mmCIF file of C-alpha atoms in Angstrom:
data_model
loop_
_atom_site.group_PDB
_atom_site.id
_atom_site.type_symbol
_atom_site.label_atom_id
_atom_site.label_comp_id
_atom_site.label_asym_id
_atom_site.label_seq_id
_atom_site.Cartn_x
_atom_site.Cartn_y
_atom_site.Cartn_z
ATOM 1 C CA MET A 1 24.819 13.830 66.234
ATOM 2 C CA THR A 2 26.217 10.567 64.939
ATOM 3 C CA ILE A 3 23.803 8.319 63.123
ATOM 4 C CA MET A 4 24.491 4.611 62.923
ATOM 5 C CA VAL A 5 23.397 3.523 59.497
ATOM 6 C CA GLN A 6 21.569 0.313 58.754
ATOM 7 C CA VAL A 7 20.511 -0.181 55.183
ATOM 8 C CA LYS A 8 17.387 -2.267 54.849
ATOM 9 C CA ASP A 9 18.214 -3.770 51.484
ATOM 10 C CA GLY A 10 21.261 -5.530 52.870
ATOM 11 C CA ALA A 11 23.859 -3.302 51.229
ATOM 12 C CA GLY A 12 26.682 -2.029 53.411
ATOM 13 C CA ALA A 13 26.272 1.017 55.596
ATOM 14 C CA MET A 14 26.803 4.257 53.676
ATOM 15 C CA SER A 15 26.300 2.387 50.427
ATOM 16 C CA HIS A 16 27.198 4.495 47.446
ATOM 17 C CA SER A 17 26.070 2.033 44.784
ATOM 18 C CA LYS A 18 22.537 1.907 43.458
ATOM 19 C CA PRO A 19 20.505 -0.817 45.153
ATOM 20 C CA ASP A 20 19.118 -3.555 42.943
ATOM 21 C CA PRO A 21 15.401 -2.706 42.597
ATOM 22 C CA ALA A 22 14.591 -6.412 42.270
ATOM 23 C CA LYS A 23 15.758 -6.915 45.852
ATOM 24 C CA VAL A 24 13.550 -4.109 47.143
ATOM 25 C CA PRO A 25 9.833 -4.775 46.758
ATOM 26 C CA GLY A 26 7.589 -1.772 47.316
ATOM 27 C CA LEU A 27 7.189 -1.139 51.006
ATOM 28 C CA THR A 28 3.750 -0.680 52.537
ATOM 29 C CA LEU A 29 2.947 0.984 55.849
ATOM 30 C CA GLU A 30 3.222 -2.374 57.617
ATOM 31 C CA ASP A 31 6.802 -2.815 56.377
ATOM 32 C CA ILE A 32 8.074 0.451 57.867
ATOM 33 C CA SER A 33 8.970 0.929 61.546
ATOM 34 C CA VAL A 34 10.037 3.828 63.709
ATOM 35 C CA GLY A 35 13.834 3.910 63.781
ATOM 36 C CA ASP A 36 14.326 2.351 60.349
ATOM 37 C CA ARG A 37 17.260 3.950 58.578
ATOM 38 C CA PHE A 38 18.256 4.298 54.957
ATOM 39 C CA SER A 39 21.304 5.958 53.464
ATOM 40 C CA GLY A 40 23.542 6.343 50.474
ATOM 41 C CA GLY A 41 24.500 8.459 47.526
ATOM 42 C CA ALA A 42 27.358 10.451 46.101
ATOM 43 C CA ILE A 43 26.280 13.498 44.092
ATOM 44 C CA ALA A 44 29.206 15.770 43.260
ATOM 45 C CA VAL A 45 28.367 19.473 43.363
ATOM 46 C CA THR A 46 30.303 21.681 40.967
ATOM 47 C CA VAL A 47 30.489 25.357 40.033
ATOM 48 C CA ASP A 48 28.755 24.465 36.795
ATOM 49 C CA THR A 49 25.842 22.544 38.353
ATOM 50 C CA ILE A 50 25.331 25.287 40.954
ATOM 51 C CA LYS A 51 25.217 27.974 38.282
ATOM 52 C CA ALA A 52 23.031 25.975 35.887
ATOM 53 C CA PHE A 53 20.363 25.365 38.531
ATOM 54 C CA ALA A 54 20.536 28.952 39.752
ATOM 55 C CA ARG A 55 20.250 30.475 36.283
ATOM 56 C CA GLU A 56 16.980 28.587 35.809
ATOM 57 C CA PHE A 57 15.447 28.751 39.288
ATOM 58 C CA ASP A 58 17.297 31.087 41.672
ATOM 59 C CA PRO A 59 19.207 33.721 39.696
ATOM 60 C CA GLN A 60 20.760 35.624 42.602
ATOM 61 C CA PRO A 61 24.424 36.678 42.362
ATOM 62 C CA PHE A 62 25.637 34.484 45.246
ATOM 63 C CA HIS A 63 24.394 31.448 43.287
ATOM 64 C CA THR A 64 25.533 32.520 39.799
ATOM 65 C CA ASP A 65 28.750 34.553 40.142
ATOM 66 C CA GLU A 66 31.833 33.633 42.209
ATOM 67 C CA VAL A 67 33.057 37.234 42.385
ATOM 68 C CA ALA A 68 29.768 38.775 43.480
ATOM 69 C CA ALA A 69 29.314 35.889 45.930
ATOM 70 C CA LYS A 70 32.454 36.886 47.855
ATOM 71 C CA ASP A 71 30.776 40.042 49.121
ATOM 72 C CA SER A 72 27.490 38.311 49.927
ATOM 73 C CA PHE A 73 26.028 36.719 53.070
ATOM 74 C CA PHE A 74 27.560 33.422 51.917
ATOM 75 C CA GLY A 75 31.114 34.732 51.405
ATOM 76 C CA GLY A 76 31.505 32.654 48.259
ATOM 77 C CA LEU A 77 29.541 30.724 45.662
ATOM 78 C CA ALA A 78 26.807 28.645 47.295
ATOM 79 C CA ALA A 79 24.136 26.376 45.837
ATOM 80 C CA SER A 80 20.526 27.478 46.059
ATOM 81 C CA GLY A 81 18.835 25.743 48.970
ATOM 82 C CA TRP A 82 16.310 24.487 46.438
ATOM 83 C CA HIS A 83 19.143 22.909 44.476
ATOM 84 C CA THR A 84 20.261 21.085 47.624
ATOM 85 C CA ALA A 85 16.638 20.019 48.127
ATOM 86 C CA ALA A 86 16.363 18.781 44.539
ATOM 87 C CA MET A 87 19.626 16.815 44.783
ATOM 88 C CA THR A 88 18.355 15.354 48.056
ATOM 89 C CA MET A 89 15.203 14.174 46.274
ATOM 90 C CA ARG A 90 17.397 12.516 43.642
ATOM 91 C CA LEU A 91 19.267 10.682 46.385
ATOM 92 C CA LEU A 92 16.027 9.721 48.175
ATOM 93 C CA ALA A 93 14.581 8.261 44.972
ATOM 94 C CA GLU A 94 17.579 5.941 44.796
ATOM 95 C CA PHE A 95 18.565 5.353 48.404
ATOM 96 C CA GLY A 96 15.476 6.200 50.467
ATOM 97 C CA PRO A 97 12.774 3.668 51.338
ATOM 98 C CA HIS A 98 11.322 2.050 48.209
ATOM 99 C CA VAL A 99 7.716 2.783 49.086
ATOM 100 C CA ALA A 100 5.023 0.996 47.055
ATOM 101 C CA GLY A 101 3.593 3.553 44.656
ATOM 102 C CA GLY A 102 6.608 5.850 44.987
ATOM 103 C CA LEU A 103 8.031 8.421 47.349
ATOM 104 C CA ILE A 104 5.285 11.028 47.672
ATOM 105 C CA GLY A 105 5.467 13.875 50.171
ATOM 106 C CA GLY A 106 2.466 15.964 51.125
ATOM 107 C CA SER A 107 4.366 18.476 53.238
ATOM 108 C CA CYS A 108 7.729 18.991 54.891
ATOM 109 C CA GLU A 109 10.026 21.176 56.901
ATOM 110 C CA VAL A 110 13.431 22.084 55.509
ATOM 111 C CA ALA A 111 16.407 23.757 57.171
ATOM 112 C CA TRP A 112 19.761 24.629 55.651
ATOM 113 C CA PRO A 113 22.280 24.854 58.521
ATOM 114 C CA GLN A 114 25.138 25.671 56.146
ATOM 115 C CA PRO A 115 25.464 26.261 52.422
ATOM 116 C CA THR A 116 26.284 23.621 49.833
ATOM 117 C CA ARG A 117 29.561 24.509 48.097
ATOM 118 C CA PRO A 118 31.398 23.540 44.913
ATOM 119 C CA GLY A 119 33.390 20.379 45.656
ATOM 120 C CA ASP A 120 30.828 18.991 48.099
ATOM 121 C CA VAL A 121 29.758 15.382 47.516
ATOM 122 C CA LEU A 122 26.299 14.745 48.923
ATOM 123 C CA HIS A 123 24.754 11.712 50.524
ATOM 124 C CA VAL A 124 21.561 11.244 52.533
ATOM 125 C CA GLU A 125 20.906 9.638 55.907
ATOM 126 C CA CYS A 126 17.232 8.986 56.660
ATOM 127 C CA GLU A 127 15.416 7.882 59.791
ATOM 128 C CA ILE A 128 11.747 7.003 60.204
ATOM 129 C CA LEU A 129 10.271 9.095 63.040
ATOM 130 C CA SER A 130 6.642 7.938 63.020
ATOM 131 C CA VAL A 131 4.239 5.625 61.205
ATOM 132 C CA THR A 132 0.562 6.569 61.404
ATOM 133 C CA PRO A 133 -2.385 4.853 59.694
ATOM 134 C CA SER A 134 -4.921 7.321 58.310
ATOM 135 C CA ARG A 135 -8.144 7.576 60.309
ATOM 136 C CA SER A 136 -10.239 8.560 57.315
ATOM 137 C CA LYS A 137 -8.513 6.610 54.507
ATOM 138 C CA PRO A 138 -8.101 2.922 55.401
ATOM 139 C CA GLU A 139 -5.936 2.271 52.344
ATOM 140 C CA ARG A 140 -3.063 4.481 53.429
ATOM 141 C CA GLY A 141 -1.124 6.240 56.157
ATOM 142 C CA THR A 142 1.574 8.777 56.873
ATOM 143 C CA VAL A 143 5.251 8.209 57.538
ATOM 144 C CA LEU A 144 7.322 11.013 59.023
ATOM 145 C CA MET A 145 10.912 10.740 57.793
ATOM 146 C CA ARG A 146 13.890 12.879 58.731
ATOM 147 C CA THR A 147 16.634 13.155 56.119
ATOM 148 C CA GLU A 148 20.006 14.737 56.682
ATOM 149 C CA THR A 149 21.910 15.704 53.563
ATOM 150 C CA LYS A 150 25.629 15.670 54.337
ATOM 151 C CA ASN A 151 28.814 16.358 52.457
ATOM 152 C CA GLN A 152 31.958 14.222 52.378
ATOM 153 C CA ARG A 153 33.104 15.727 55.692
ATOM 154 C CA GLY A 154 29.862 14.755 57.402
ATOM 155 C CA GLU A 155 28.722 18.383 57.639
ATOM 156 C CA VAL A 156 24.932 18.672 57.629
ATOM 157 C CA LEU A 157 23.825 20.879 54.722
ATOM 158 C CA GLN A 158 20.095 20.248 54.921
ATOM 159 C CA VAL A 159 17.628 18.690 57.324
ATOM 160 C CA LEU A 160 14.356 17.631 55.743
ATOM 161 C CA THR A 161 11.438 16.288 57.759
ATOM 162 C CA ALA A 162 8.804 15.050 55.330
ATOM 163 C CA LYS A 163 5.341 13.561 55.693
ATOM 164 C CA LEU A 164 5.154 10.718 53.185
ATOM 165 C CA VAL A 165 1.939 9.205 51.875
ATOM 166 C CA VAL A 166 2.342 5.412 52.137
ATOM 167 C CA PRO A 167 -0.204 2.760 51.064
ATOM 168 C CA ARG A 168 -1.281 -0.002 53.438
ATOM 169 C CA ARG A 169 -0.985 -3.668 52.547
ATOM 170 C CA LYS A 170 -3.968 -4.903 50.506
ATOM 171 C CA MET B 1 -8.995 32.135 51.130
ATOM 172 C CA THR B 2 -8.980 35.247 49.008
ATOM 173 C CA ILE B 3 -5.934 37.446 49.244
ATOM 174 C CA MET B 4 -6.159 41.086 48.302
ATOM 175 C CA VAL B 5 -2.939 41.895 46.576
ATOM 176 C CA GLN B 6 -1.008 45.109 47.027
ATOM 177 C CA VAL B 7 2.299 45.288 45.255
ATOM 178 C CA LYS B 8 4.838 47.450 47.047
ATOM 179 C CA ASP B 9 6.675 48.558 43.949
ATOM 180 C CA GLY B 10 3.608 50.263 42.577
ATOM 181 C CA ALA B 11 2.856 47.789 39.830
ATOM 182 C CA GLY B 12 -0.729 46.617 39.463
ATOM 183 C CA ALA B 13 -2.107 43.806 41.548
ATOM 184 C CA MET B 14 -1.220 40.400 40.127
ATOM 185 C CA SER B 15 1.458 42.010 38.002
ATOM 186 C CA HIS B 16 2.861 39.633 35.424
ATOM 187 C CA SER B 17 5.618 41.886 34.161
ATOM 188 C CA LYS B 18 9.075 42.021 35.707
ATOM 189 C CA PRO B 19 9.424 44.974 38.079
ATOM 190 C CA ASP B 20 12.075 47.550 37.274
ATOM 191 C CA PRO B 21 14.904 46.832 39.731
ATOM 192 C CA ALA B 22 15.846 50.529 39.704
ATOM 193 C CA LYS B 23 12.518 51.314 41.358
ATOM 194 C CA VAL B 24 13.080 48.764 44.099
ATOM 195 C CA PRO B 25 16.009 49.554 46.399
ATOM 196 C CA GLY B 26 17.118 46.727 48.667
ATOM 197 C CA LEU B 27 14.752 46.431 51.603
ATOM 198 C CA THR B 28 16.090 46.246 55.145
ATOM 199 C CA LEU B 29 14.259 44.911 58.183
ATOM 200 C CA GLU B 30 12.956 48.419 58.928
ATOM 201 C CA ASP B 31 11.313 48.602 55.496
ATOM 202 C CA ILE B 32 9.241 45.448 55.945
ATOM 203 C CA SER B 33 5.993 45.271 57.925
ATOM 204 C CA VAL B 34 3.596 42.546 58.951
ATOM 205 C CA GLY B 35 0.865 42.330 56.335
ATOM 206 C CA ASP B 36 2.995 43.554 53.429
ATOM 207 C CA ARG B 37 2.120 41.685 50.257
ATOM 208 C CA PHE B 38 3.944 40.966 47.043
ATOM 209 C CA SER B 39 2.779 39.061 43.994
ATOM 210 C CA GLY B 40 3.307 38.321 40.339
ATOM 211 C CA GLY B 41 4.636 35.918 37.793
ATOM 212 C CA ALA B 42 3.563 33.691 34.957
ATOM 213 C CA ILE B 43 5.630 30.517 34.581
ATOM 214 C CA ALA B 44 4.070 28.078 32.141
ATOM 215 C CA VAL B 45 4.446 24.433 33.136
ATOM 216 C CA THR B 46 4.682 21.940 30.290
ATOM 217 C CA VAL B 47 5.064 18.194 29.850
ATOM 218 C CA ASP B 48 8.626 18.849 28.717
ATOM 219 C CA THR B 49 9.657 21.003 31.691
ATOM 220 C CA ILE B 50 8.060 18.541 34.136
ATOM 221 C CA LYS B 51 9.938 15.616 32.589
ATOM 222 C CA ALA B 52 13.245 17.471 32.272
ATOM 223 C CA PHE B 53 13.289 18.432 35.961
ATOM 224 C CA ALA B 54 12.161 14.964 37.021
ATOM 225 C CA ARG B 55 14.762 13.147 34.934
ATOM 226 C CA GLU B 56 17.478 15.086 36.740
ATOM 227 C CA PHE B 57 16.091 15.313 40.271
ATOM 228 C CA ASP B 58 13.008 13.137 40.855
ATOM 229 C CA PRO B 59 12.962 10.264 38.363
ATOM 230 C CA GLN B 60 9.740 8.596 39.468
ATOM 231 C CA PRO B 61 7.274 7.361 36.807
ATOM 232 C CA PHE B 62 4.456 9.772 37.766
ATOM 233 C CA HIS B 63 6.846 12.651 36.986
ATOM 234 C CA THR B 64 8.466 11.212 33.838
ATOM 235 C CA ASP B 65 5.877 9.093 31.996
ATOM 236 C CA GLU B 66 2.278 10.092 31.194
ATOM 237 C CA VAL B 67 1.142 6.477 30.770
ATOM 238 C CA ALA B 68 2.628 5.171 34.012
ATOM 239 C CA ALA B 69 1.334 8.296 35.786
ATOM 240 C CA LYS B 70 -2.285 7.356 34.992
ATOM 241 C CA ASP B 71 -2.115 4.394 37.355
ATOM 242 C CA SER B 72 -0.295 6.322 40.091
ATOM 243 C CA PHE B 73 -1.438 8.239 43.174
ATOM 244 C CA PHE B 74 -1.558 11.359 40.983
ATOM 245 C CA GLY B 75 -3.768 9.873 38.242
ATOM 246 C CA GLY B 76 -1.731 11.643 35.563
ATOM 247 C CA LEU B 77 1.554 13.405 34.950
ATOM 248 C CA ALA B 78 2.427 15.726 37.849
ATOM 249 C CA ALA B 79 5.420 17.955 38.506
ATOM 250 C CA SER B 80 7.779 17.012 41.304
ATOM 251 C CA GLY B 81 6.977 19.058 44.388
ATOM 252 C CA TRP B 82 10.609 20.193 44.281
ATOM 253 C CA HIS B 83 10.039 21.471 40.756
ATOM 254 C CA THR B 84 7.089 23.529 42.008
ATOM 255 C CA ALA B 85 9.335 24.771 44.829
ATOM 256 C CA ALA B 86 12.123 25.693 42.392
ATOM 257 C CA MET B 87 9.720 27.546 40.085
ATOM 258 C CA THR B 88 8.348 29.346 43.130
ATOM 259 C CA MET B 89 11.873 30.484 44.012
ATOM 260 C CA ARG B 90 12.251 31.797 40.484
ATOM 261 C CA LEU B 91 9.060 33.802 40.905
ATOM 262 C CA LEU B 92 10.124 35.040 44.352
ATOM 263 C CA ALA B 93 13.469 36.256 42.990
ATOM 264 C CA GLU B 94 11.544 38.442 40.539
ATOM 265 C CA PHE B 95 8.325 39.316 42.328
ATOM 266 C CA GLY B 96 9.017 38.787 46.025
ATOM 267 C CA PRO B 97 10.398 41.486 48.333
ATOM 268 C CA HIS B 98 13.689 42.860 47.021
ATOM 269 C CA VAL B 99 15.610 42.345 50.239
ATOM 270 C CA ALA B 100 19.011 44.039 50.540
ATOM 271 C CA GLY B 101 21.624 41.316 50.107
ATOM 272 C CA GLY B 102 19.176 38.953 48.426
ATOM 273 C CA LEU B 103 16.392 36.577 49.309
ATOM 274 C CA ILE B 104 17.989 34.105 51.724
ATOM 275 C CA GLY B 105 15.994 31.488 53.599
ATOM 276 C CA GLY B 106 17.355 29.617 56.585
ATOM 277 C CA SER B 107 14.442 27.251 56.946
ATOM 278 C CA CYS B 108 10.884 26.761 55.788
ATOM 279 C CA GLU B 109 7.758 24.674 55.764
ATOM 280 C CA VAL B 110 6.295 23.508 52.463
ATOM 281 C CA ALA B 111 2.959 21.883 51.677
ATOM 282 C CA TRP B 112 1.644 20.753 48.323
ATOM 283 C CA PRO B 113 -2.179 20.693 48.578
ATOM 284 C CA GLN B 114 -2.528 19.552 44.978
ATOM 285 C CA PRO B 115 -0.159 18.606 42.166
ATOM 286 C CA THR B 116 1.188 20.965 39.527
ATOM 287 C CA ARG B 117 0.065 19.792 36.083
ATOM 288 C CA PRO B 118 1.061 20.408 32.466
ATOM 289 C CA GLY B 119 -0.750 23.543 31.284
ATOM 290 C CA ASP B 120 -0.624 25.255 34.675
ATOM 291 C CA VAL B 121 0.681 28.831 34.694
ATOM 292 C CA LEU B 122 2.155 29.712 38.056
ATOM 293 C CA HIS B 123 2.222 32.927 40.015
ATOM 294 C CA VAL B 124 3.063 33.722 43.640
ATOM 295 C CA GLU B 125 1.206 35.648 46.317
ATOM 296 C CA CYS B 126 3.285 36.510 49.392
ATOM 297 C CA GLU B 127 2.408 37.946 52.767
ATOM 298 C CA ILE B 128 4.739 38.996 55.569
ATOM 299 C CA LEU B 129 3.698 37.230 58.787
ATOM 300 C CA SER B 130 6.305 38.528 61.236
ATOM 301 C CA VAL B 131 9.384 40.759 61.454
ATOM 302 C CA THR B 132 11.811 39.965 64.276
ATOM 303 C CA PRO B 133 15.170 41.627 65.012
ATOM 304 C CA SER B 134 17.842 39.129 66.039
ATOM 305 C CA ARG B 135 18.686 39.163 69.755
ATOM 306 C CA SER B 136 22.252 37.995 69.225
ATOM 307 C CA LYS B 137 23.095 39.614 65.860
ATOM 308 C CA PRO B 138 22.318 43.362 65.853
ATOM 309 C CA GLU B 139 22.979 43.647 62.123
ATOM 310 C CA ARG B 140 20.079 41.453 61.054
ATOM 311 C CA GLY B 141 16.708 39.901 61.755
ATOM 312 C CA THR B 142 14.209 37.321 60.597
ATOM 313 C CA VAL B 143 11.168 37.814 58.413
ATOM 314 C CA LEU B 144 8.541 35.088 58.227
ATOM 315 C CA MET B 145 6.886 35.098 54.812
ATOM 316 C CA ARG B 146 4.035 32.947 53.552
ATOM 317 C CA THR B 147 3.943 32.323 49.806
ATOM 318 C CA GLU B 148 1.104 30.679 47.961
ATOM 319 C CA THR B 149 1.927 29.352 44.519
ATOM 320 C CA LYS B 150 -1.236 29.320 42.436
ATOM 321 C CA ASN B 151 -2.175 28.335 38.926
ATOM 322 C CA GLN B 152 -4.260 30.332 36.440
ATOM 323 C CA ARG B 153 -7.476 29.096 38.084
ATOM 324 C CA GLY B 154 -6.362 30.333 41.495
ATOM 325 C CA GLU B 155 -5.854 26.807 42.799
ATOM 326 C CA VAL B 156 -3.187 26.658 45.495
ATOM 327 C CA LEU B 157 -0.436 24.256 44.446
ATOM 328 C CA GLN B 158 2.083 25.043 47.158
ATOM 329 C CA VAL B 159 2.174 26.895 50.456
ATOM 330 C CA LEU B 160 5.649 27.926 51.560
ATOM 331 C CA THR B 161 6.333 29.554 54.922
ATOM 332 C CA ALA B 162 9.949 30.669 54.963
ATOM 333 C CA LYS B 163 12.206 32.316 57.521
ATOM 334 C CA LEU B 164 14.204 34.925 55.647
ATOM 335 C CA VAL B 165 17.474 36.432 56.851
ATOM 336 C CA VAL B 166 17.136 40.207 56.407
ATOM 337 C CA PRO B 167 19.798 42.850 57.201
ATOM 338 C CA ARG B 168 18.999 45.835 59.409
ATOM 339 C CA ARG B 169 19.573 49.392 58.253
ATOM 340 C CA LYS B 170 23.149 50.505 58.794
#
């Protein structure tokens, strides 16, 4: 699937520079529409960052040892899926929608179609799937956002569909 | 919901010591049954570990700054949901099922019913929900596992439902 990227803050498509926060006031539910897209980022994944994360949070041989990884399901060193998820969050904090009050997810679905490898450079491409005011809490609503985390070859490493808590305009 | 815990490796319920890997041969699909339970762990969450993870992966004020966090959605410093997920993976690597070839998830659902706070001590309680041989790949199958990450008061901080890739017996 090819996604045409439109960046709300006026930066170029596939922006890899940090947006100027002053240009991006906090978005409320009323500012977000189905089909809105956000993108950007360039996190370089290395053997060292893969191993450092894995030693702390996912100490399995295919994440910590190149030699052992060769004989594993992954056929070589691969980042923990949770490392890919954490790097995705880093990219979303910078390049995702600048929601008033912050980017807060209550739940999500995550899939890892292929492993993240040393040498990959990650960016995110986000699309708003739904915008739903809360029935019980008039001050907020839920935004469903799909985020693809891709490497420099456009290969999809992670698909995240997250329910974000977004305040309504006061 | 109260979960009665039975630990397959023979350790006591709610074991907080690392199981002896020699006692736990790698499990294949045939070794895993619906209703099997696994549990254990004791990861202490601190202000410092919350901030360190957040600075690297989720640099939002409610994860990095106690003062700013007071006026946020969370009402005080809270761990990134991805930090809770990463700590859960650490606990699963030690206390989850010792699957032959490692604990490998292809996709999952995650919910964070309440935030992880400084002072929380995390453990996991897992239950096998389904065991399904692959139709197309005779050498493996899928295990659906639900994992609750709880603190020392038994409060559920995260619910993870993951599809694990599990090899069949050769």
